[in-house]
Short mmCIF file of C-alpha atoms in Angstrom, two decimals:
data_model
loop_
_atom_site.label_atom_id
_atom_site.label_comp_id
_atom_site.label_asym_id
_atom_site.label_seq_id
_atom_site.Cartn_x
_atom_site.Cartn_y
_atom_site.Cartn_z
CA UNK P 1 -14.58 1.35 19.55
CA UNK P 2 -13.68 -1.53 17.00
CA UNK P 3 -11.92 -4.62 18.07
CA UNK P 4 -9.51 -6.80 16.73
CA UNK P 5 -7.67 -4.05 15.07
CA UNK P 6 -4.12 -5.19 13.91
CA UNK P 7 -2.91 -1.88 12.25
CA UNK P 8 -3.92 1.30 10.85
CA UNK P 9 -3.27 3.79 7.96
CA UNK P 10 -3.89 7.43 8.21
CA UNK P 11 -4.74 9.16 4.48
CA UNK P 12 -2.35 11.53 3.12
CA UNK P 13 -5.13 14.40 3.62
CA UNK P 14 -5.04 13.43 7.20
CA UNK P 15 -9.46 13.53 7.32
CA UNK P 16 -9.57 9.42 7.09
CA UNK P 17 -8.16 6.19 8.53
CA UNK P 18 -7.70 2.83 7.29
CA UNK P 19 -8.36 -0.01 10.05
CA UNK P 20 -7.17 -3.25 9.28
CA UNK P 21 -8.55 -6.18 10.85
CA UNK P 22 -7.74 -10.13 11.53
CA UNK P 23 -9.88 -11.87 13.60
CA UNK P 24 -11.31 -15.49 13.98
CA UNK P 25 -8.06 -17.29 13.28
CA UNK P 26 -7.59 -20.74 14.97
CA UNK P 27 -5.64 -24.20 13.68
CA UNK P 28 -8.48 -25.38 11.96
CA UNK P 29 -10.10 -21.93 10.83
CA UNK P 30 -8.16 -19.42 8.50
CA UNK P 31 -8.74 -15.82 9.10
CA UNK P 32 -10.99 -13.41 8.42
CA UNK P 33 -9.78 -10.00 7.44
CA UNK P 34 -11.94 -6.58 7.42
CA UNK P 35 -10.63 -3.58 6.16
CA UNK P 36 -13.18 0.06 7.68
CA UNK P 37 -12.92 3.19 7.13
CA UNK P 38 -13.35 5.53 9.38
CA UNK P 39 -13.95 9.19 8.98
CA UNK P 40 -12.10 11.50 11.47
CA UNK P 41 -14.80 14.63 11.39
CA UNK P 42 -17.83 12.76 12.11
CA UNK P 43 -16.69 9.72 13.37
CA UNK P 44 -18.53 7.61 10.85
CA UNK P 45 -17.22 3.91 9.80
CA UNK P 46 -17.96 2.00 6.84
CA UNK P 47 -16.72 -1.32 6.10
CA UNK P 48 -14.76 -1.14 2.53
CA UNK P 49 -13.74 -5.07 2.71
CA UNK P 50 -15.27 -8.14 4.78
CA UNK P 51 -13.20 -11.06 3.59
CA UNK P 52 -13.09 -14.78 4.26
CA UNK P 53 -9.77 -14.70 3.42
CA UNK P 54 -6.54 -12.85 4.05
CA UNK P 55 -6.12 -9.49 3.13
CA UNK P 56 -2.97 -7.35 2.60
CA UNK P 57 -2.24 -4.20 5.13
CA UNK P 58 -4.03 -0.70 2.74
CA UNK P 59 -1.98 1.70 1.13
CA UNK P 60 -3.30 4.64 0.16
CA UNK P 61 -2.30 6.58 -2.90
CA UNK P 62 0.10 9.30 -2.76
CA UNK P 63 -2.84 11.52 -2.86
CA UNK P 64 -5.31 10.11 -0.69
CA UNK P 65 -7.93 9.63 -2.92
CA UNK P 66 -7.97 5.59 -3.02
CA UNK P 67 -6.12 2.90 -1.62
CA UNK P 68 -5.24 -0.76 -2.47
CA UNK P 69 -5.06 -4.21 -0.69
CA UNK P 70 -4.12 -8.01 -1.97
CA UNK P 71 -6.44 -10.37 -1.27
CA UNK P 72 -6.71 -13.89 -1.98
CA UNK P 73 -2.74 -15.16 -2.97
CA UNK P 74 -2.81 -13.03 -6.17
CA UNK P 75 -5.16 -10.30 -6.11
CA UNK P 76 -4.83 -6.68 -6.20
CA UNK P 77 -7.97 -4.23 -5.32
CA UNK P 78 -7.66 -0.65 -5.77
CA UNK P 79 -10.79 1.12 -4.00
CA UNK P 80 -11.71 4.56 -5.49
CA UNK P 81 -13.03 7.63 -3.56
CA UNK P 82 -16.93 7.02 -4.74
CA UNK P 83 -16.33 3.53 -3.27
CA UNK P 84 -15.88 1.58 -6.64
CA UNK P 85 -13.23 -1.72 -6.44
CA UNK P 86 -11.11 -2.81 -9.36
CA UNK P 87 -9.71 -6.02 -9.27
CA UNK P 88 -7.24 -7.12 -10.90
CA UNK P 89 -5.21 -10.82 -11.41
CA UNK P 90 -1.88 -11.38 -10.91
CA UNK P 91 0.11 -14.19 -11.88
CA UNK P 92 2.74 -14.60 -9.26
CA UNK P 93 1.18 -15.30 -5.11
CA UNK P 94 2.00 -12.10 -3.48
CA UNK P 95 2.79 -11.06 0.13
CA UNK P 96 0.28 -8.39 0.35
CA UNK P 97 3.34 -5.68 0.37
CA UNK P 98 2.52 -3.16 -2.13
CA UNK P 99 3.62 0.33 -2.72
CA UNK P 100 2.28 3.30 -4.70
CA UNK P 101 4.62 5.09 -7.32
CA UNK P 102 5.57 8.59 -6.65
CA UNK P 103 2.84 9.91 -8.74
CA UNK P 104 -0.01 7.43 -7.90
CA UNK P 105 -0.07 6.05 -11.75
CA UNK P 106 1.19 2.72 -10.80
CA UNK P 107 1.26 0.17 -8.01
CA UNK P 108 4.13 -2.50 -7.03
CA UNK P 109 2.87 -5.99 -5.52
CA UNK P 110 5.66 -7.68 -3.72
CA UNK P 111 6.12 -11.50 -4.10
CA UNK P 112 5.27 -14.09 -1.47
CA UNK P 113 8.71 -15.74 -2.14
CA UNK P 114 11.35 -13.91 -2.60
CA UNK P 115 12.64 -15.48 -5.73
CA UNK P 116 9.09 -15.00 -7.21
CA UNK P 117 8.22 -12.08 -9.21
CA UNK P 118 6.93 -8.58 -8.33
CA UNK P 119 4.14 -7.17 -10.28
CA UNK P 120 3.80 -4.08 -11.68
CA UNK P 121 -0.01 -2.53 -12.35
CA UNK P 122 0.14 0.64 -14.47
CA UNK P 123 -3.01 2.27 -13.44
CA UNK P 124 -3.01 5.10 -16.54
CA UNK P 125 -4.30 2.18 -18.98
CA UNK P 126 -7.97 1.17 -19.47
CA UNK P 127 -7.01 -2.12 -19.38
CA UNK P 128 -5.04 -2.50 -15.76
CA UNK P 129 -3.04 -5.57 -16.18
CA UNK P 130 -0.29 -6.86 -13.98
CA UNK P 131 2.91 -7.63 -15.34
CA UNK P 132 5.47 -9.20 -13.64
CA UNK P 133 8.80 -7.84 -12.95
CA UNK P 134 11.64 -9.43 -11.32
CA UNK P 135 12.83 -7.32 -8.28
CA UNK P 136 16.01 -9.29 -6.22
CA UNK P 137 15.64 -8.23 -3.08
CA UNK P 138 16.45 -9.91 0.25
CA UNK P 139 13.89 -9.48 2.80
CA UNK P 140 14.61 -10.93 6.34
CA UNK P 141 11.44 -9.29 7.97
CA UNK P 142 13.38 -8.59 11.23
CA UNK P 143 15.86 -6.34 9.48
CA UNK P 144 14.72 -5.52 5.96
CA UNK P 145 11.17 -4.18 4.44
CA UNK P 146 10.10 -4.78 0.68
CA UNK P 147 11.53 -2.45 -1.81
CA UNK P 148 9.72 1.00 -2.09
CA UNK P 149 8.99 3.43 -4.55
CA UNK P 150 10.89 6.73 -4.09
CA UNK P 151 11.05 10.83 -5.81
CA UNK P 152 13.75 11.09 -7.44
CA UNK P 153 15.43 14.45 -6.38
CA UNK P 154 18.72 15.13 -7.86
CA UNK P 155 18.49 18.93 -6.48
CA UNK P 156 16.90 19.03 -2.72
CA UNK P 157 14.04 21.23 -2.35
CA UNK P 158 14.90 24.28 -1.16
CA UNK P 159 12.87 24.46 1.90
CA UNK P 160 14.57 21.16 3.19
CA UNK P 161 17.98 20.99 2.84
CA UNK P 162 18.13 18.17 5.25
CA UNK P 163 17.10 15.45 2.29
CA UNK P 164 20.24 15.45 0.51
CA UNK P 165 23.14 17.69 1.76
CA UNK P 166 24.00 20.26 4.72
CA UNK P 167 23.52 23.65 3.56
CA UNK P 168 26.21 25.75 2.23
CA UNK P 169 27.69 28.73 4.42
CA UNK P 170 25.74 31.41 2.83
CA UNK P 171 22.47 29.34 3.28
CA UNK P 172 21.92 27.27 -0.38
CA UNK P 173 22.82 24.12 -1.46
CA UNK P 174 26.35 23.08 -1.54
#
């Protein structure tokens, strides 16, 4: 059983969860955040992130083999399989909304303010260094979520018709 857990993110492979946790908030205290991993099969959990600070919600990679939070205002950690962290600075104070590219190559931080910029963190490099992109977006959190990265599929897939068009009469794409 763990407590205090605000949300959740199940991998892509569908063997390991993400718990996020906020706990210990009060008027005069600011959070702490905890981000665990827990492992389906044998139930195991190991804490990836204790933080005196807040953390953004994990995202995992489009292939389940790492994940990535924001920490701090302008911080963005990307936690490989073996366990490794890379950090890496951003400029602009971001909301802790990020989202993976298609391919898992690249990582989109969201802005705390919407007129603020985005940043962009091309994984392929060496070097990962955040560059700042200016997205316009509006985002009323009732009724809107922060931009997301998409396939681009100008033909559907075969086996799913459904994503783009109704099928055709004789069964293929119209």
């Amino acid at each position: 059983e763990v407590d205090d857990v605000w949300n959740e993110a199940w991998s892509p492979l569908g063997d390991t969860m993400l718990l996020y946790s906020r706990f210990g908030q009060t008027w005069y205290e600011p959070p702490s955040t905890a981000i665990r991993l827990l492992d389906l099969a044998s139930r195991k959990m190991t804490t990836v992130a204790d933080l005196d600070q807040h953390a953004g919600m994990p995202v995992w990679s489009p292939d389940g083999t790492r994940f990535a939070y924001t920490a701090d205002e302008n911080l963005i950690a990307v936690v490989e399989a073996d366990g490794s962290t890379a950090r890496t600075e951003a400029t602009s104070t971001l909301s802790g909304d990020l989202t993976w590219s298609p391919d898992g190559s690249a990582l989109l931080a969201m802005p705390w303010d919407i007129q603020g910029k985005s940043v962009l963190l091309d994984l392929k490099k060496s070097e990962r260094k955040a560059t700042e992109v200016a997205i316009k977006y509006d985002s009323n959190p009732p009724f809107v979520s922060p931009p997301q990265w998409a396939t681009a599929a100008p033909v559907p897939p075969a086996d799913n018709l459904s994503l783009a068009q109704p099928a055709a009469s004789n069964g293929g794409a119209q």
